[in-house]
Amino acid sequence: MDINEFSKFYLPSNIFVVKKLEKKITSIITSNKNYKINKILFVYDFAIKNQAKKIIKSLKRFDIQILEYKSNEPSADLINKEALRLKKKFNLVVGMGGGSTLDFSKCLSIKLKNKSNIWNYTNLSYKKPIPIKNKPVPLCLIASTAGTGSEITPYAVVRNLKIFEKGTINDQLIIPTFSIIYPELLKTVPKQVKTYNAIDAMAHSIEAFINISKKSHISDYFSILAFRLIFNNLNKSLKKNDYKSNLNICLASLFAGIAISHKGTTVAHAIAETIGGLTGLGHAHCVTVSTKEVLKFTRHNKKINNKLLELLENSKSKNFYNEFEKFLKKLKIEKLKIDENKFENFENVVLKKIFTTKFRPLKFHPKKLNQKDIKTIINNLIN
């Protein structure tokens, strides 16, 4: 690892790893004496309704309003609508579910205290976000999947269905007060969803590690830890679905989230988020396929290869991509299915969007990729 003269690191969350959350949730959210909590908005993913009910039942001492989240990645219209409908004043927003549910919870925490359209707070290469004037409602986030790291990051992804774009809110005000790692929930996740989410976390570790925009020794170490935990435990988690391997995947997602919180992502996420915004395809699946193709395209670049080899533990390999490809072959990764009738010249549509809305992350990649390079990668994603 390169040793730089100066780097910084900041992590304001209280992180808890819990086995039986229903017995601990009350003591967790009352542990921070800076907050007086009596009114809670509890947002949960409909896929884990039964698990959420157990947690809600154990919070009977609080005044709770329940919101079941049934959507895919949150849209600006849905967030604005739900925030307007919620008239109570809350001391805490608890979000329980996958990355989309947690992002939705983050956005509601902003909107409950701020009037502007939530889209105005998103940051894209062609537009700056407006500042969040009023401090959002404090957050307690419980991840049911292990991939986005939203339970620890300052990010929330929002879709704009009117212009087919994804924007990211990036503000330390939405780093959760309480971040809860609850591996028991990962047992409920279908194998394919678990796989794509884990590769999303792995992509976070890879992109943060090679990102040239910032320096952070601690972030780099978290990248290494995250990558190795997934590389060594994902197959065990898929086969055994046991507590130990699931805990390792959950910790990897958390560590990778910490890494991107400090250094950010690069090319693979810029491509994946653009495709997701256009098509509505799942973020983790888009990232998985995009990461594979970006690494394949740059596999002969010595600078990138030598850097990424640091992620591997006790490997005698001389090419990172070869090892990564062996790892992916066991996981049955499917290519993206694009509706050709809906998108004429899909590659050109994606290319134009990337260089309009997501061109900034391209600059953070160690190898400068031009439009022809990006178009080749997009072609390989779908063909």
Tab-separated table of C-alpha atoms in Angstrom:
chain	number	residue	atom	x	y	z
A	1	MET	CA	0.000	0.000	0.000
A	2	ASP	CA	1.259	3.477	-0.867
A	3	ILE	CA	2.129	5.548	2.186
A	4	ASN	CA	1.026	9.162	1.827
A	5	GLU	CA	1.967	12.127	3.971
A	6	PHE	CA	-1.573	13.077	4.944
A	7	SER	CA	-4.996	11.483	5.038
A	8	LYS	CA	-8.089	11.819	7.231
A	9	PHE	CA	-10.915	9.656	8.562
A	10	TYR	CA	-14.251	10.395	10.270
A	11	LEU	CA	-16.939	7.993	11.517
A	12	PRO	CA	-19.717	9.452	13.711
A	13	SER	CA	-22.043	6.394	13.916
A	14	ASN	CA	-22.671	4.108	16.857
A	15	ILE	CA	-22.287	0.621	15.365
A	16	PHE	CA	-23.881	-2.422	16.987
A	17	VAL	CA	-23.548	-6.084	15.989
A	18	VAL	CA	-26.560	-7.948	17.403
A	19	LYS	CA	-27.753	-11.555	17.355
A	20	LYS	CA	-31.172	-11.159	19.021
A	21	LEU	CA	-32.219	-7.659	18.101
A	22	GLU	CA	-35.700	-7.776	19.645
A	23	LYS	CA	-34.030	-8.011	23.077
A	24	LYS	CA	-31.561	-5.189	22.453
A	25	ILE	CA	-33.288	-2.616	20.242
A	26	THR	CA	-34.720	-0.489	23.080
A	27	SER	CA	-31.433	-0.252	24.952
A	28	ILE	CA	-29.632	0.603	21.687
A	29	ILE	CA	-31.817	3.549	20.737
A	30	THR	CA	-31.862	4.922	24.302
A	31	SER	CA	-28.080	4.556	24.680
A	32	ASN	CA	-27.334	7.972	23.191
A	33	LYS	CA	-28.251	10.479	25.876
A	34	ASN	CA	-28.056	13.379	23.401
A	35	TYR	CA	-31.435	12.359	21.967
A	36	LYS	CA	-34.774	12.197	23.749
A	37	ILE	CA	-36.692	9.589	21.746
A	38	ASN	CA	-40.413	8.987	22.178
A	39	LYS	CA	-41.900	9.193	18.664
A	40	ILE	CA	-40.549	6.812	16.035
A	41	LEU	CA	-41.232	6.387	12.338
A	42	PHE	CA	-40.517	2.716	11.624
A	43	VAL	CA	-39.936	1.976	7.910
A	44	TYR	CA	-39.532	-1.654	6.890
A	45	ASP	CA	-39.200	-3.652	3.678
A	46	PHE	CA	-42.357	-5.666	2.928
A	47	ALA	CA	-40.164	-8.739	2.250
A	48	ILE	CA	-39.219	-8.918	5.946
A	49	LYS	CA	-42.599	-8.028	7.423
A	50	ASN	CA	-42.607	-10.861	9.980
A	51	GLN	CA	-39.124	-10.018	11.248
A	52	ALA	CA	-40.003	-6.320	11.441
A	53	LYS	CA	-43.134	-7.053	13.499
A	54	LYS	CA	-41.002	-8.736	16.187
A	55	ILE	CA	-38.801	-5.662	16.458
A	56	ILE	CA	-41.763	-3.271	16.470
A	57	LYS	CA	-43.446	-5.309	19.224
A	58	SER	CA	-40.384	-4.884	21.432
A	59	LEU	CA	-40.586	-1.084	21.030
A	60	LYS	CA	-43.988	-0.793	22.727
A	61	ARG	CA	-42.786	1.911	25.136
A	62	PHE	CA	-42.555	4.341	22.185
A	63	ASP	CA	-45.189	6.064	20.068
A	64	ILE	CA	-44.621	4.351	16.695
A	65	GLN	CA	-45.957	5.038	13.215
A	66	ILE	CA	-45.344	2.171	10.782
A	67	LEU	CA	-44.596	2.526	7.077
A	68	GLU	CA	-44.225	-0.546	4.879
A	69	TYR	CA	-41.937	0.017	1.900
A	70	LYS	CA	-42.924	-1.881	-1.252
A	71	SER	CA	-41.075	-0.061	-4.011
A	72	ASN	CA	-37.790	-0.711	-5.806
A	73	GLU	CA	-35.175	2.044	-5.550
A	74	PRO	CA	-36.915	5.145	-4.128
A	75	SER	CA	-38.203	7.735	-6.554
A	76	ALA	CA	-38.290	11.454	-5.816
A	77	ASP	CA	-42.069	11.542	-6.334
A	78	LEU	CA	-42.670	8.749	-3.809
A	79	ILE	CA	-40.412	10.336	-1.195
A	80	ASN	CA	-42.051	13.758	-1.567
A	81	LYS	CA	-45.526	12.220	-1.415
A	82	GLU	CA	-44.882	10.106	1.682
A	83	ALA	CA	-43.174	12.935	3.565
A	84	LEU	CA	-46.173	15.186	2.906
A	85	ARG	CA	-48.536	12.484	4.175
A	86	LEU	CA	-46.622	11.985	7.448
A	87	LYS	CA	-47.830	14.758	9.726
A	88	LYS	CA	-46.350	13.680	13.069
A	89	LYS	CA	-43.091	15.041	14.401
A	90	PHE	CA	-40.620	12.208	14.945
A	91	ASN	CA	-37.503	11.979	17.130
A	92	LEU	CA	-36.140	8.984	15.225
A	93	VAL	CA	-36.544	7.235	11.881
A	94	VAL	CA	-35.851	3.499	12.055
A	95	GLY	CA	-35.226	1.911	8.650
A	96	MET	CA	-35.116	-1.878	8.329
A	97	GLY	CA	-34.516	-3.587	4.999
A	98	GLY	CA	-32.302	-3.583	1.917
A	99	GLY	CA	-30.384	-0.626	0.545
A	100	SER	CA	-33.430	0.889	-1.149
A	101	THR	CA	-35.448	0.856	2.090
A	102	LEU	CA	-32.566	2.429	3.985
A	103	ASP	CA	-32.098	5.111	1.312
A	104	PHE	CA	-35.850	5.796	1.416
A	105	SER	CA	-35.613	6.178	5.216
A	106	LYS	CA	-32.694	8.590	4.858
A	107	CYS	CA	-34.610	10.697	2.361
A	108	LEU	CA	-37.674	10.810	4.611
A	109	SER	CA	-35.476	11.961	7.505
A	110	ILE	CA	-34.451	14.921	5.317
A	111	LYS	CA	-37.903	15.694	3.944
A	112	LEU	CA	-39.599	15.599	7.354
A	113	LYS	CA	-37.546	18.669	8.295
A	114	ASN	CA	-37.053	20.343	4.898
A	115	LYS	CA	-39.596	21.538	2.330
A	116	SER	CA	-37.689	21.424	-0.950
A	117	ASN	CA	-38.203	18.641	-3.506
A	118	ILE	CA	-35.869	15.780	-2.485
A	119	TRP	CA	-34.360	15.745	-5.999
A	120	ASN	CA	-32.864	19.174	-5.332
A	121	TYR	CA	-30.560	17.634	-2.707
A	122	THR	CA	-29.043	15.123	-5.159
A	123	ASN	CA	-25.607	15.644	-6.623
A	124	LEU	CA	-24.907	14.970	-10.311
A	125	SER	CA	-22.007	15.979	-12.514
A	126	TYR	CA	-24.136	18.646	-14.236
A	127	LYS	CA	-25.763	20.070	-11.093
A	128	LYS	CA	-24.816	20.873	-7.524
A	129	PRO	CA	-27.165	19.980	-4.671
A	130	ILE	CA	-28.876	22.606	-2.586
A	131	PRO	CA	-27.762	22.551	1.077
A	132	ILE	CA	-29.858	20.736	3.687
A	133	LYS	CA	-30.890	23.695	5.861
A	134	ASN	CA	-32.571	21.871	8.739
A	135	LYS	CA	-30.919	18.915	10.425
A	136	PRO	CA	-32.699	15.668	9.419
A	137	VAL	CA	-34.455	13.418	11.919
A	138	PRO	CA	-31.851	11.087	13.530
A	139	LEU	CA	-31.581	7.652	11.934
A	140	CYS	CA	-31.353	4.081	13.165
A	141	LEU	CA	-30.681	1.777	10.209
A	142	ILE	CA	-30.869	-2.030	10.179
A	143	ALA	CA	-29.661	-3.683	6.975
A	144	SER	CA	-31.389	-6.899	5.852
A	145	THR	CA	-29.079	-7.371	2.863
A	146	ALA	CA	-25.313	-6.956	2.724
A	147	GLY	CA	-24.228	-4.825	-0.200
A	148	THR	CA	-24.966	-1.116	-0.340
A	149	GLY	CA	-23.493	-0.207	3.036
A	150	SER	CA	-26.258	2.393	3.340
A	151	GLU	CA	-26.443	1.657	7.075
A	152	ILE	CA	-23.148	3.527	7.518
A	153	THR	CA	-22.678	5.849	4.504
A	154	PRO	CA	-23.583	9.530	3.970
A	155	TYR	CA	-25.271	8.525	0.683
A	156	ALA	CA	-28.848	8.006	-0.453
A	157	VAL	CA	-29.694	7.191	-4.068
A	158	VAL	CA	-32.846	8.710	-5.583
A	159	ARG	CA	-34.452	7.947	-8.948
A	160	ASN	CA	-36.093	10.628	-11.042
A	161	LEU	CA	-38.658	8.770	-13.137
A	162	LYS	CA	-39.433	11.841	-15.231
A	163	ILE	CA	-35.937	12.160	-16.693
A	164	PHE	CA	-34.730	8.542	-16.157
A	165	GLU	CA	-31.808	9.469	-13.943
A	166	LYS	CA	-30.360	8.486	-10.593
A	167	GLY	CA	-28.905	11.095	-8.300
A	168	THR	CA	-27.060	10.652	-5.022
A	169	ILE	CA	-27.505	12.707	-1.885
A	170	ASN	CA	-24.096	12.985	-0.249
A	171	ASP	CA	-24.217	14.638	3.151
A	172	GLN	CA	-22.798	13.715	6.548
A	173	LEU	CA	-26.105	14.776	8.094
A	174	ILE	CA	-27.615	11.456	6.928
A	175	ILE	CA	-24.939	9.227	8.389
A	176	PRO	CA	-27.070	7.228	10.846
A	177	THR	CA	-26.807	7.808	14.578
A	178	PHE	CA	-27.270	4.062	15.083
A	179	SER	CA	-26.030	1.475	12.586
A	180	ILE	CA	-27.174	-2.055	13.408
A	181	ILE	CA	-25.612	-5.191	11.942
A	182	TYR	CA	-28.129	-8.024	12.327
A	183	PRO	CA	-26.872	-11.094	10.406
A	184	GLU	CA	-29.965	-13.180	11.185
A	185	LEU	CA	-31.826	-11.189	8.516
A	186	LEU	CA	-29.406	-12.350	5.828
A	187	LYS	CA	-30.808	-15.873	6.197
A	188	THR	CA	-34.052	-14.637	4.616
A	189	VAL	CA	-32.395	-13.249	1.467
A	190	PRO	CA	-32.658	-15.285	-1.796
A	191	LYS	CA	-29.301	-16.579	-3.080
A	192	GLN	CA	-29.218	-14.445	-6.215
A	193	VAL	CA	-30.042	-11.271	-4.275
A	194	LYS	CA	-27.394	-12.144	-1.676
A	195	THR	CA	-24.845	-12.749	-4.444
A	196	TYR	CA	-25.414	-9.494	-6.337
A	197	ASN	CA	-25.451	-7.443	-3.128
A	198	ALA	CA	-22.194	-8.991	-1.943
A	199	ILE	CA	-20.550	-8.184	-5.289
A	200	ASP	CA	-21.863	-4.623	-4.954
A	201	ALA	CA	-20.019	-4.412	-1.618
A	202	MET	CA	-16.954	-5.963	-3.247
A	203	ALA	CA	-17.178	-3.319	-5.989
A	204	HIS	CA	-17.244	-0.630	-3.287
A	205	SER	CA	-14.033	-2.033	-1.824
A	206	ILE	CA	-12.363	-2.212	-5.242
A	207	GLU	CA	-13.406	1.245	-6.433
A	208	ALA	CA	-12.608	2.963	-3.144
A	209	PHE	CA	-9.196	1.266	-3.112
A	210	ILE	CA	-8.189	2.472	-6.574
A	211	ASN	CA	-9.963	5.857	-6.425
A	212	ILE	CA	-7.365	8.591	-7.003
A	213	SER	CA	-9.499	11.554	-5.857
A	214	LYS	CA	-8.661	11.297	-2.135
A	215	LYS	CA	-6.191	9.663	0.243
A	216	SER	CA	-7.125	7.688	3.335
A	217	HIS	CA	-4.982	4.945	4.858
A	218	ILE	CA	-7.836	3.771	7.082
A	219	SER	CA	-10.291	3.665	4.199
A	220	ASP	CA	-7.807	1.542	2.231
A	221	TYR	CA	-7.505	-0.924	5.094
A	222	PHE	CA	-11.294	-1.205	5.283
A	223	SER	CA	-11.317	-1.897	1.524
A	224	ILE	CA	-8.848	-4.737	1.981
A	225	LEU	CA	-10.804	-6.214	4.897
A	226	ALA	CA	-14.111	-6.003	3.009
A	227	PHE	CA	-12.777	-7.579	-0.164
A	228	ARG	CA	-11.134	-10.495	1.629
A	229	LEU	CA	-14.177	-11.197	3.803
A	230	ILE	CA	-16.413	-11.526	0.726
A	231	PHE	CA	-13.813	-13.376	-1.332
A	232	ASN	CA	-13.360	-15.942	1.459
A	233	ASN	CA	-16.935	-16.206	2.756
A	234	LEU	CA	-19.530	-15.609	0.030
A	235	ASN	CA	-19.613	-19.200	-1.211
A	236	LYS	CA	-19.867	-20.456	2.386
A	237	SER	CA	-22.696	-18.024	3.047
A	238	LEU	CA	-24.586	-19.173	-0.074
A	239	LYS	CA	-24.163	-22.879	0.742
A	240	LYS	CA	-24.450	-22.996	4.538
A	241	ASN	CA	-26.393	-19.772	5.195
A	242	ASP	CA	-24.979	-19.930	8.725
A	243	TYR	CA	-24.527	-17.141	11.243
A	244	LYS	CA	-20.710	-16.939	11.035
A	245	SER	CA	-20.415	-16.635	7.247
A	246	ASN	CA	-23.406	-14.270	7.102
A	247	LEU	CA	-21.805	-12.129	9.831
A	248	ASN	CA	-18.631	-11.903	7.737
A	249	ILE	CA	-20.602	-10.766	4.672
A	250	CYS	CA	-22.487	-8.180	6.750
A	251	LEU	CA	-19.232	-6.844	8.203
A	252	ALA	CA	-17.731	-6.716	4.709
A	253	SER	CA	-20.657	-4.608	3.512
A	254	LEU	CA	-20.199	-2.283	6.479
A	255	PHE	CA	-16.428	-1.981	5.941
A	256	ALA	CA	-16.866	-1.364	2.209
A	257	GLY	CA	-19.487	1.276	3.028
A	258	ILE	CA	-16.985	2.991	5.319
A	259	ALA	CA	-14.394	2.857	2.528
A	260	ILE	CA	-16.621	4.521	-0.101
A	261	SER	CA	-17.815	7.060	2.466
A	262	HIS	CA	-14.276	8.396	2.504
A	263	LYS	CA	-13.105	7.848	-1.073
A	264	GLY	CA	-16.135	7.237	-3.300
A	265	THR	CA	-16.666	5.074	-6.381
A	266	THR	CA	-15.425	5.275	-9.979
A	267	VAL	CA	-16.264	3.897	-13.427
A	268	ALA	CA	-18.233	0.723	-12.690
A	269	HIS	CA	-20.744	2.554	-10.503
A	270	ALA	CA	-21.063	5.445	-12.970
A	271	ILE	CA	-22.067	2.959	-15.680
A	272	ALA	CA	-24.290	0.847	-13.419
A	273	GLU	CA	-26.207	3.778	-11.941
A	274	THR	CA	-26.813	5.248	-15.396
A	275	ILE	CA	-28.185	1.941	-16.706
A	276	GLY	CA	-30.285	1.491	-13.571
A	277	GLY	CA	-31.733	4.980	-13.896
A	278	LEU	CA	-32.690	4.357	-17.524
A	279	THR	CA	-34.067	0.832	-17.185
A	280	GLY	CA	-35.124	0.305	-13.573
A	281	LEU	CA	-32.910	-2.798	-13.379
A	282	GLY	CA	-31.659	-3.605	-9.866
A	283	HIS	CA	-28.651	-1.627	-8.703
A	284	ALA	CA	-26.686	-4.575	-7.324
A	285	HIS	CA	-27.131	-6.614	-10.515
A	286	CYS	CA	-26.034	-3.659	-12.672
A	287	VAL	CA	-22.975	-3.085	-10.481
A	288	THR	CA	-22.037	-6.775	-10.513
A	289	VAL	CA	-22.009	-6.998	-14.300
A	290	SER	CA	-20.450	-3.567	-14.763
A	291	THR	CA	-17.629	-4.338	-12.320
A	292	LYS	CA	-16.788	-7.566	-14.135
A	293	GLU	CA	-16.575	-5.825	-17.513
A	294	VAL	CA	-14.614	-2.790	-16.292
A	295	LEU	CA	-12.029	-5.050	-14.642
A	296	LYS	CA	-11.862	-7.206	-17.764
A	297	PHE	CA	-11.313	-4.150	-19.957
A	298	THR	CA	-8.460	-2.860	-17.767
A	299	ARG	CA	-6.947	-6.270	-16.924
A	300	HIS	CA	-3.690	-5.524	-18.771
A	301	ASN	CA	-3.134	-2.141	-17.117
A	302	LYS	CA	-0.105	-2.705	-14.856
A	303	LYS	CA	-0.870	0.169	-12.502
A	304	ILE	CA	-4.419	-1.015	-11.779
A	305	ASN	CA	-3.449	-4.691	-11.675
A	306	ASN	CA	-0.586	-4.162	-9.217
A	307	LYS	CA	-2.786	-2.062	-6.955
A	308	LEU	CA	-5.649	-4.577	-6.946
A	309	LEU	CA	-3.306	-7.497	-6.253
A	310	GLU	CA	-2.904	-5.986	-2.766
A	311	LEU	CA	-6.529	-6.973	-2.087
A	312	LEU	CA	-5.736	-10.664	-2.520
A	313	GLU	CA	-4.422	-12.610	0.450
A	314	ASN	CA	-1.479	-15.003	-0.003
A	315	SER	CA	-2.064	-15.182	-3.747
A	316	LYS	CA	0.665	-16.164	-6.193
A	317	SER	CA	-1.368	-14.818	-9.114
A	318	LYS	CA	0.126	-12.117	-11.311
A	319	ASN	CA	-3.212	-10.938	-12.696
A	320	PHE	CA	-6.016	-9.760	-10.419
A	321	TYR	CA	-8.784	-10.146	-13.013
A	322	ASN	CA	-7.973	-13.833	-13.544
A	323	GLU	CA	-8.538	-14.519	-9.837
A	324	PHE	CA	-11.664	-12.368	-9.773
A	325	GLU	CA	-13.090	-14.178	-12.809
A	326	LYS	CA	-12.515	-17.579	-11.147
A	327	PHE	CA	-14.391	-16.292	-8.121
A	328	LEU	CA	-17.330	-15.051	-10.234
A	329	LYS	CA	-17.627	-18.261	-12.270
A	330	LYS	CA	-18.952	-20.104	-9.231
A	331	LEU	CA	-21.723	-17.551	-8.718
A	332	LYS	CA	-23.867	-17.836	-11.894
A	333	ILE	CA	-23.840	-14.153	-12.835
A	334	GLU	CA	-26.458	-13.294	-15.479
A	335	LYS	CA	-25.981	-10.587	-18.102
A	336	LEU	CA	-28.340	-7.634	-18.093
A	337	LYS	CA	-31.493	-8.037	-20.186
A	338	ILE	CA	-32.340	-4.850	-22.017
A	339	ASP	CA	-35.624	-4.244	-23.825
A	340	GLU	CA	-34.325	-3.404	-27.328
A	341	ASN	CA	-37.782	-2.160	-28.364
A	342	LYS	CA	-37.759	0.431	-25.600
A	343	PHE	CA	-34.196	1.598	-26.197
A	344	GLU	CA	-32.955	2.136	-29.718
A	345	ASN	CA	-29.135	2.316	-29.867
A	346	PHE	CA	-28.981	1.595	-26.139
A	347	GLU	CA	-25.193	1.946	-25.936
A	348	ASN	CA	-25.350	5.492	-27.307
A	349	VAL	CA	-28.183	6.438	-24.944
A	350	VAL	CA	-26.185	5.205	-21.934
A	351	LEU	CA	-22.985	6.815	-23.172
A	352	LYS	CA	-24.649	10.209	-23.572
A	353	LYS	CA	-26.190	9.997	-20.092
A	354	ILE	CA	-22.888	9.047	-18.473
A	355	PHE	CA	-21.020	11.941	-20.048
A	356	THR	CA	-23.859	14.296	-19.086
A	357	THR	CA	-24.710	13.162	-15.559
A	358	LYS	CA	-21.889	10.915	-14.258
A	359	PHE	CA	-18.690	12.155	-15.892
A	360	ARG	CA	-17.088	13.229	-12.592
A	361	PRO	CA	-16.494	9.679	-11.207
A	362	LEU	CA	-14.737	8.755	-14.474
A	363	LYS	CA	-11.937	11.155	-13.492
A	364	PHE	CA	-11.333	9.230	-10.268
A	365	HIS	CA	-10.348	6.011	-12.072
A	366	PRO	CA	-6.567	5.333	-12.344
A	367	LYS	CA	-6.850	4.847	-16.114
A	368	LYS	CA	-8.498	7.530	-18.202
A	369	LEU	CA	-11.278	5.938	-20.254
A	370	ASN	CA	-12.598	7.741	-23.323
A	371	GLN	CA	-16.044	7.448	-24.902
A	372	LYS	CA	-14.945	4.610	-27.162
A	373	ASP	CA	-13.672	2.649	-24.138
A	374	ILE	CA	-16.877	3.176	-22.180
A	375	LYS	CA	-18.987	2.199	-25.182
A	376	THR	CA	-17.034	-1.062	-25.520
A	377	ILE	CA	-17.679	-1.840	-21.852
A	378	ILE	CA	-21.415	-1.089	-22.235
A	379	ASN	CA	-21.588	-3.369	-25.280
A	380	ASN	CA	-19.984	-6.183	-23.284
A	381	LEU	CA	-22.519	-5.699	-20.484
A	382	ILE	CA	-25.467	-6.661	-22.616
A	383	ASN	CA	-24.105	-8.771	-25.489
